[in-house]
Amino acid sequence: MKQLSQHHYGDFIDILDEVRRQAECEFVQRYVEVPTIPLMRMQILFLFLLDSGVTVDKIKSYLVPTTLIQMALDCHDEVTLVPETSEQGIRTRQLTVLAGDYYSSKYYFLLSEIEDVALIRNLSRAVCEINEMKTRLYTTENMDIKLSFSVQYKIDASLYMGFVSRFGKDISPDWKEIIEKVIKVERLTQELESCRLGQALPRCLKNRSYHVDLVEVSQLLQKKYEEAYDRLHSLKNSVKLEFVREGIWLLLEACQKRLDNQIRV
């Protein structure tokens, strides 16, 4: 959590605690792997809304349900593409789907209390587009590597673009790209860590019918990471609030430190 500057640190922790409270479910924790809270996405959305002049109370009412639907989408992503034959495998698949549905139900309930019709419309449209893009990504066997990554990055950022169109009119026009790039850096950091350990290909490449070389993919990820990192370094200077600029920089530094520490190990 040190990725955020001291400004509004306590406010963010309060929101995070509420997400944890809403996401807590003994059934989910007992039978399936609980999806990780998407901290970096929470933080960049928090910073964006602060820069947009949204009050902290309003930010909390937006951020909690958005994080829950992200967790629901992540939970459904854990459902394997390979058909299950064992009783345990089938049960785990079913429970994982139900866990995602549980988080989705929480999202819809909390969203109904916001009374911001424009934002609700934007988020609903985004969820629909995400599901359409996932279907395309996972069912198109011969989609090339670069296009696969491009679709994945659009999936990752789509939910948060609804906030940009709702609140980004009177602030830096670069915010759309800033959010996209921060989420991209987050994804690339996770995938680079996995590739360097030789664990697995990125999920978006697992349904390819052609051979995918792990080393080649790792090199491509590194190049994309450096491009996104450098671009963000310049984009952050367009943000009007100094502590928000600092927060963006701290998010970048946290990702770089993760990769640097991995190399040293």
mmCIF file of C-alpha atoms in Angstrom:
data_model
loop_
_atom_site.group_PDB
_atom_site.id
_atom_site.type_symbol
_atom_site.label_atom_id
_atom_site.label_comp_id
_atom_site.label_asym_id
_atom_site.label_seq_id
_atom_site.Cartn_x
_atom_site.Cartn_y
_atom_site.Cartn_z
ATOM 1 C CA MET A 1 0.000 0.000 0.000
ATOM 2 C CA LYS A 2 3.020 2.260 0.090
ATOM 3 C CA GLN A 3 2.393 2.910 -3.597
ATOM 4 C CA LEU A 4 0.058 5.737 -2.559
ATOM 5 C CA SER A 5 1.414 8.996 -1.244
ATOM 6 C CA GLN A 6 0.406 10.152 2.235
ATOM 7 C CA HIS A 7 -2.423 12.254 0.784
ATOM 8 C CA HIS A 8 -5.703 10.413 1.390
ATOM 9 C CA TYR A 9 -3.851 7.254 2.472
ATOM 10 C CA GLY A 10 -6.330 6.665 5.296
ATOM 11 C CA ASP A 11 -9.251 7.230 2.927
ATOM 12 C CA PHE A 12 -7.970 4.562 0.580
ATOM 13 C CA ILE A 13 -7.407 2.092 3.413
ATOM 14 C CA ASP A 14 -10.997 2.665 4.548
ATOM 15 C CA ILE A 15 -12.232 1.834 1.039
ATOM 16 C CA LEU A 16 -9.989 -1.228 0.882
ATOM 17 C CA ASP A 17 -11.334 -2.469 4.221
ATOM 18 C CA GLU A 18 -14.876 -2.118 2.900
ATOM 19 C CA VAL A 19 -13.970 -4.122 -0.211
ATOM 20 C CA ARG A 20 -12.555 -6.852 2.014
ATOM 21 C CA ARG A 21 -15.685 -6.849 4.149
ATOM 22 C CA GLN A 22 -17.982 -7.074 1.131
ATOM 23 C CA ALA A 23 -15.835 -9.775 -0.501
ATOM 24 C CA GLU A 24 -15.668 -11.918 2.621
ATOM 25 C CA CYS A 25 -17.532 -15.188 2.180
ATOM 26 C CA GLU A 26 -16.781 -18.350 4.169
ATOM 27 C CA PHE A 27 -18.128 -20.560 1.398
ATOM 28 C CA VAL A 28 -15.864 -19.012 -1.240
ATOM 29 C CA GLN A 29 -12.820 -19.065 1.040
ATOM 30 C CA ARG A 30 -13.395 -22.693 1.947
ATOM 31 C CA TYR A 31 -13.891 -24.227 -1.487
ATOM 32 C CA VAL A 32 -12.244 -22.062 -4.160
ATOM 33 C CA GLU A 33 -9.258 -19.782 -4.558
ATOM 34 C CA VAL A 34 -10.376 -16.277 -3.635
ATOM 35 C CA PRO A 35 -9.455 -13.794 -6.390
ATOM 36 C CA THR A 36 -6.837 -11.241 -5.447
ATOM 37 C CA ILE A 37 -8.079 -7.712 -4.802
ATOM 38 C CA PRO A 38 -6.856 -5.658 -7.807
ATOM 39 C CA LEU A 39 -4.978 -3.086 -5.731
ATOM 40 C CA MET A 40 -3.214 -1.281 -8.556
ATOM 41 C CA ARG A 41 -6.438 -0.770 -10.472
ATOM 42 C CA MET A 42 -8.137 0.430 -7.306
ATOM 43 C CA GLN A 43 -5.342 2.912 -6.704
ATOM 44 C CA ILE A 44 -5.236 4.404 -10.198
ATOM 45 C CA LEU A 45 -9.033 4.776 -10.241
ATOM 46 C CA PHE A 46 -8.849 6.380 -6.785
ATOM 47 C CA LEU A 47 -6.240 8.857 -8.013
ATOM 48 C CA PHE A 48 -8.201 9.627 -11.177
ATOM 49 C CA LEU A 49 -11.383 10.377 -9.241
ATOM 50 C CA LEU A 50 -9.495 12.588 -6.789
ATOM 51 C CA ASP A 51 -8.019 14.529 -9.706
ATOM 52 C CA SER A 52 -11.543 14.828 -11.123
ATOM 53 C CA GLY A 53 -12.750 16.513 -7.935
ATOM 54 C CA VAL A 54 -15.015 13.657 -6.800
ATOM 55 C CA THR A 55 -15.553 13.581 -3.025
ATOM 56 C CA VAL A 56 -14.060 10.731 -1.012
ATOM 57 C CA ASP A 57 -17.516 9.467 0.014
ATOM 58 C CA LYS A 58 -18.549 9.274 -3.633
ATOM 59 C CA ILE A 59 -15.277 7.605 -4.563
ATOM 60 C CA LYS A 60 -15.965 4.917 -1.976
ATOM 61 C CA SER A 61 -19.439 4.288 -3.367
ATOM 62 C CA TYR A 62 -17.914 3.885 -6.857
ATOM 63 C CA LEU A 63 -14.756 2.003 -6.015
ATOM 64 C CA VAL A 64 -16.210 -0.777 -3.855
ATOM 65 C CA PRO A 65 -18.694 -2.203 -6.410
ATOM 66 C CA THR A 66 -16.227 -1.702 -9.287
ATOM 67 C CA THR A 67 -13.588 -3.712 -7.441
ATOM 68 C CA LEU A 68 -16.119 -6.459 -6.690
ATOM 69 C CA ILE A 69 -17.123 -6.829 -10.343
ATOM 70 C CA GLN A 70 -13.437 -6.931 -11.291
ATOM 71 C CA MET A 71 -12.994 -9.765 -8.775
ATOM 72 C CA ALA A 72 -16.014 -11.509 -10.277
ATOM 73 C CA LEU A 73 -14.532 -11.248 -13.768
ATOM 74 C CA ASP A 74 -11.163 -12.494 -12.480
ATOM 75 C CA CYS A 75 -12.864 -15.378 -10.693
ATOM 76 C CA HIS A 76 -14.617 -16.500 -13.873
ATOM 77 C CA ASP A 77 -11.275 -16.279 -15.690
ATOM 78 C CA GLU A 78 -10.013 -19.062 -13.423
ATOM 79 C CA VAL A 79 -12.483 -21.497 -14.954
ATOM 80 C CA THR A 80 -10.269 -23.750 -17.069
ATOM 81 C CA LEU A 81 -10.673 -23.968 -20.833
ATOM 82 C CA VAL A 82 -9.934 -27.704 -20.741
ATOM 83 C CA PRO A 83 -12.962 -29.999 -20.189
ATOM 84 C CA GLU A 84 -13.043 -31.512 -16.689
ATOM 85 C CA THR A 85 -13.651 -35.240 -16.254
ATOM 86 C CA SER A 86 -12.991 -35.884 -12.570
ATOM 87 C CA GLU A 87 -15.685 -35.289 -9.970
ATOM 88 C CA GLN A 88 -13.375 -32.941 -8.048
ATOM 89 C CA GLY A 89 -12.522 -30.966 -11.171
ATOM 90 C CA ILE A 90 -16.154 -30.574 -12.186
ATOM 91 C CA ARG A 91 -17.101 -29.493 -8.665
ATOM 92 C CA THR A 92 -14.286 -26.960 -8.490
ATOM 93 C CA ARG A 93 -15.299 -25.501 -11.854
ATOM 94 C CA GLN A 94 -18.925 -25.153 -10.747
ATOM 95 C CA LEU A 95 -17.985 -23.570 -7.424
ATOM 96 C CA THR A 96 -15.625 -21.122 -9.116
ATOM 97 C CA VAL A 97 -18.435 -19.970 -11.407
ATOM 98 C CA LEU A 98 -20.747 -19.590 -8.407
ATOM 99 C CA ALA A 99 -18.086 -17.603 -6.531
ATOM 100 C CA GLY A 100 -17.840 -15.184 -9.466
ATOM 101 C CA ASP A 101 -21.624 -14.921 -9.521
ATOM 102 C CA TYR A 102 -21.567 -14.110 -5.800
ATOM 103 C CA TYR A 103 -19.231 -11.157 -6.338
ATOM 104 C CA SER A 104 -21.339 -10.061 -9.318
ATOM 105 C CA SER A 105 -24.479 -10.030 -7.185
ATOM 106 C CA LYS A 106 -22.715 -7.846 -4.613
ATOM 107 C CA TYR A 107 -21.688 -5.485 -7.395
ATOM 108 C CA TYR A 108 -25.210 -5.123 -8.769
ATOM 109 C CA PHE A 109 -26.680 -4.552 -5.322
ATOM 110 C CA LEU A 110 -24.174 -1.820 -4.420
ATOM 111 C CA LEU A 111 -24.437 -0.290 -7.895
ATOM 112 C CA SER A 112 -28.189 0.090 -7.434
ATOM 113 C CA GLU A 113 -27.529 2.394 -4.470
ATOM 114 C CA ILE A 114 -25.310 4.825 -6.391
ATOM 115 C CA GLU A 115 -28.137 6.587 -8.272
ATOM 116 C CA ASP A 116 -25.747 7.689 -11.010
ATOM 117 C CA VAL A 117 -27.565 6.490 -14.112
ATOM 118 C CA ALA A 118 -24.878 7.658 -16.544
ATOM 119 C CA LEU A 119 -22.125 5.760 -14.732
ATOM 120 C CA ILE A 120 -24.256 2.639 -14.297
ATOM 121 C CA ARG A 121 -24.933 2.688 -18.041
ATOM 122 C CA ASN A 122 -21.211 3.035 -18.793
ATOM 123 C CA LEU A 123 -20.230 0.181 -16.468
ATOM 124 C CA SER A 124 -22.974 -2.111 -17.771
ATOM 125 C CA ARG A 125 -21.844 -1.472 -21.330
ATOM 126 C CA ALA A 126 -18.235 -2.162 -20.326
ATOM 127 C CA VAL A 127 -19.076 -5.521 -18.711
ATOM 128 C CA CYS A 128 -20.941 -6.523 -21.865
ATOM 129 C CA GLU A 129 -17.986 -5.541 -24.068
ATOM 130 C CA ILE A 130 -15.556 -7.398 -21.799
ATOM 131 C CA ASN A 131 -17.543 -10.626 -22.120
ATOM 132 C CA GLU A 132 -17.720 -10.232 -25.892
ATOM 133 C CA MET A 133 -13.961 -9.666 -26.150
ATOM 134 C CA LYS A 134 -13.234 -12.640 -23.879
ATOM 135 C CA THR A 135 -15.356 -14.867 -26.089
ATOM 136 C CA ARG A 136 -13.393 -13.684 -29.107
ATOM 137 C CA LEU A 137 -10.052 -14.125 -27.352
ATOM 138 C CA TYR A 138 -10.681 -17.639 -26.052
ATOM 139 C CA THR A 139 -12.464 -19.093 -29.071
ATOM 140 C CA THR A 140 -10.283 -17.759 -31.918
ATOM 141 C CA GLU A 141 -7.618 -20.454 -32.124
ATOM 142 C CA ASN A 142 -5.356 -18.825 -34.722
ATOM 143 C CA MET A 143 -5.328 -15.285 -33.369
ATOM 144 C CA ASP A 144 -1.706 -14.093 -33.556
ATOM 145 C CA ILE A 145 0.282 -13.213 -30.444
ATOM 146 C CA LYS A 146 0.298 -9.417 -30.815
ATOM 147 C CA LEU A 147 -3.447 -9.284 -31.474
ATOM 148 C CA SER A 148 -4.061 -11.579 -28.505
ATOM 149 C CA PHE A 149 -2.189 -9.194 -26.237
ATOM 150 C CA SER A 150 -4.007 -6.198 -27.715
ATOM 151 C CA VAL A 151 -7.406 -7.739 -27.003
ATOM 152 C CA GLN A 152 -6.326 -8.700 -23.477
ATOM 153 C CA TYR A 153 -5.233 -5.147 -22.683
ATOM 154 C CA LYS A 154 -8.565 -3.793 -23.930
ATOM 155 C CA ILE A 155 -10.357 -6.297 -21.694
ATOM 156 C CA ASP A 156 -8.291 -5.180 -18.705
ATOM 157 C CA ALA A 157 -8.989 -1.465 -19.181
ATOM 158 C CA SER A 158 -12.586 -1.442 -20.430
ATOM 159 C CA LEU A 159 -14.266 -1.354 -17.026
ATOM 160 C CA TYR A 160 -12.334 1.766 -16.028
ATOM 161 C CA MET A 161 -12.932 3.666 -19.258
ATOM 162 C CA GLY A 162 -16.536 4.168 -18.136
ATOM 163 C CA PHE A 163 -15.252 6.448 -15.399
ATOM 164 C CA VAL A 164 -13.128 8.452 -17.815
ATOM 165 C CA SER A 165 -16.086 9.221 -20.067
ATOM 166 C CA ARG A 166 -18.180 10.118 -17.010
ATOM 167 C CA PHE A 167 -15.702 12.264 -15.029
ATOM 168 C CA GLY A 168 -12.772 13.076 -17.310
ATOM 169 C CA LYS A 169 -14.147 15.990 -19.304
ATOM 170 C CA ASP A 170 -12.649 18.823 -17.263
ATOM 171 C CA ILE A 171 -9.210 17.369 -16.494
ATOM 172 C CA SER A 172 -6.180 16.240 -18.460
ATOM 173 C CA PRO A 173 -7.149 14.530 -21.741
ATOM 174 C CA ASP A 174 -4.255 12.144 -21.085
ATOM 175 C CA TRP A 175 -6.071 10.396 -18.235
ATOM 176 C CA LYS A 176 -7.605 7.789 -20.542
ATOM 177 C CA GLU A 177 -4.174 6.704 -21.719
ATOM 178 C CA ILE A 178 -2.708 6.981 -18.211
ATOM 179 C CA ILE A 179 -5.246 4.511 -16.833
ATOM 180 C CA GLU A 180 -4.812 2.196 -19.819
ATOM 181 C CA LYS A 181 -1.025 2.239 -19.453
ATOM 182 C CA VAL A 182 -1.038 1.713 -15.666
ATOM 183 C CA ILE A 183 -3.292 -1.319 -16.035
ATOM 184 C CA LYS A 184 -1.110 -2.543 -18.908
ATOM 185 C CA VAL A 185 2.059 -2.180 -16.812
ATOM 186 C CA GLU A 186 0.351 -4.128 -14.030
ATOM 187 C CA ARG A 187 -0.566 -6.961 -16.414
ATOM 188 C CA LEU A 188 2.885 -7.004 -18.022
ATOM 189 C CA THR A 189 4.592 -7.109 -14.620
ATOM 190 C CA GLN A 190 2.577 -10.172 -13.608
ATOM 191 C CA GLU A 191 3.165 -11.931 -16.929
ATOM 192 C CA LEU A 192 6.894 -11.172 -16.964
ATOM 193 C CA GLU A 193 7.245 -12.595 -13.470
ATOM 194 C CA SER A 194 5.510 -15.786 -14.545
ATOM 195 C CA CYS A 195 7.451 -16.133 -17.813
ATOM 196 C CA ARG A 196 10.816 -15.531 -16.155
ATOM 197 C CA LEU A 197 10.097 -18.317 -13.701
ATOM 198 C CA GLY A 198 9.227 -20.582 -16.633
ATOM 199 C CA GLN A 199 5.829 -21.263 -15.128
ATOM 200 C CA ALA A 200 3.315 -20.592 -17.874
ATOM 201 C CA LEU A 201 2.330 -18.622 -20.917
ATOM 202 C CA PRO A 202 -0.004 -15.653 -20.438
ATOM 203 C CA ARG A 203 -3.583 -16.875 -20.288
ATOM 204 C CA CYS A 204 -4.532 -15.090 -23.514
ATOM 205 C CA LEU A 205 -2.101 -17.340 -25.444
ATOM 206 C CA LYS A 206 -3.061 -20.711 -23.996
ATOM 207 C CA ASN A 207 -5.711 -21.498 -26.580
ATOM 208 C CA ARG A 208 -3.436 -21.068 -29.576
ATOM 209 C CA SER A 209 -3.276 -23.990 -31.993
ATOM 210 C CA TYR A 210 0.276 -23.063 -33.037
ATOM 211 C CA HIS A 211 3.459 -23.379 -31.003
ATOM 212 C CA VAL A 212 4.243 -20.432 -28.730
ATOM 213 C CA ASP A 213 7.823 -20.011 -27.507
ATOM 214 C CA LEU A 214 8.045 -18.882 -23.867
ATOM 215 C CA VAL A 215 11.360 -17.052 -24.383
ATOM 216 C CA GLU A 216 10.045 -15.185 -27.409
ATOM 217 C CA VAL A 217 6.927 -14.193 -25.507
ATOM 218 C CA SER A 218 9.007 -13.015 -22.545
ATOM 219 C CA GLN A 219 11.100 -10.774 -24.823
ATOM 220 C CA LEU A 220 7.948 -9.310 -26.379
ATOM 221 C CA LEU A 221 6.462 -8.656 -22.928
ATOM 222 C CA GLN A 222 9.663 -6.928 -21.818
ATOM 223 C CA LYS A 223 9.579 -4.636 -24.844
ATOM 224 C CA LYS A 224 5.915 -3.764 -24.276
ATOM 225 C CA TYR A 225 6.599 -3.158 -20.586
ATOM 226 C CA GLU A 226 9.432 -0.719 -21.316
ATOM 227 C CA GLU A 227 7.330 1.146 -23.886
ATOM 228 C CA ALA A 228 4.368 1.493 -21.517
ATOM 229 C CA TYR A 229 6.609 2.454 -18.585
ATOM 230 C CA ASP A 230 8.402 5.181 -20.550
ATOM 231 C CA ARG A 231 5.134 6.525 -21.929
ATOM 232 C CA LEU A 232 3.631 6.757 -18.443
ATOM 233 C CA HIS A 233 6.709 8.553 -17.184
ATOM 234 C CA SER A 234 5.939 11.423 -19.553
ATOM 235 C CA LEU A 235 2.137 11.301 -19.318
ATOM 236 C CA LYS A 236 2.029 11.737 -15.560
ATOM 237 C CA ASN A 237 3.326 15.303 -15.888
ATOM 238 C CA SER A 238 0.030 16.364 -17.461
ATOM 239 C CA VAL A 239 -1.900 15.634 -14.252
ATOM 240 C CA LYS A 240 -2.815 18.811 -12.361
ATOM 241 C CA LEU A 241 -2.484 17.634 -8.725
ATOM 242 C CA GLU A 242 1.069 17.056 -7.514
ATOM 243 C CA PHE A 243 0.206 14.301 -5.051
ATOM 244 C CA VAL A 244 -1.675 12.458 -7.819
ATOM 245 C CA ARG A 245 1.412 12.669 -10.059
ATOM 246 C CA GLU A 246 3.436 11.302 -7.156
ATOM 247 C CA GLY A 247 0.955 8.471 -6.699
ATOM 248 C CA ILE A 248 1.237 7.443 -10.349
ATOM 249 C CA TRP A 249 5.014 7.475 -10.096
ATOM 250 C CA LEU A 250 4.915 5.304 -6.961
ATOM 251 C CA LEU A 251 2.752 2.747 -8.773
ATOM 252 C CA LEU A 252 5.323 2.560 -11.569
ATOM 253 C CA GLU A 253 8.201 2.259 -9.134
ATOM 254 C CA ALA A 254 6.477 -0.585 -7.296
ATOM 255 C CA CYS A 255 6.203 -2.603 -10.525
ATOM 256 C CA GLN A 256 9.824 -1.939 -11.437
ATOM 257 C CA LYS A 257 11.000 -3.007 -7.988
ATOM 258 C CA ARG A 258 9.064 -6.264 -8.298
ATOM 259 C CA LEU A 259 10.861 -7.102 -11.520
ATOM 260 C CA ASP A 260 14.259 -5.918 -10.250
ATOM 261 C CA ASN A 261 13.965 -8.045 -7.123
ATOM 262 C CA GLN A 262 13.003 -11.046 -9.222
ATOM 263 C CA ILE A 263 16.104 -10.661 -11.379
ATOM 264 C CA ARG A 264 18.341 -10.405 -8.325
ATOM 265 C CA VAL A 265 16.818 -13.525 -6.825
#
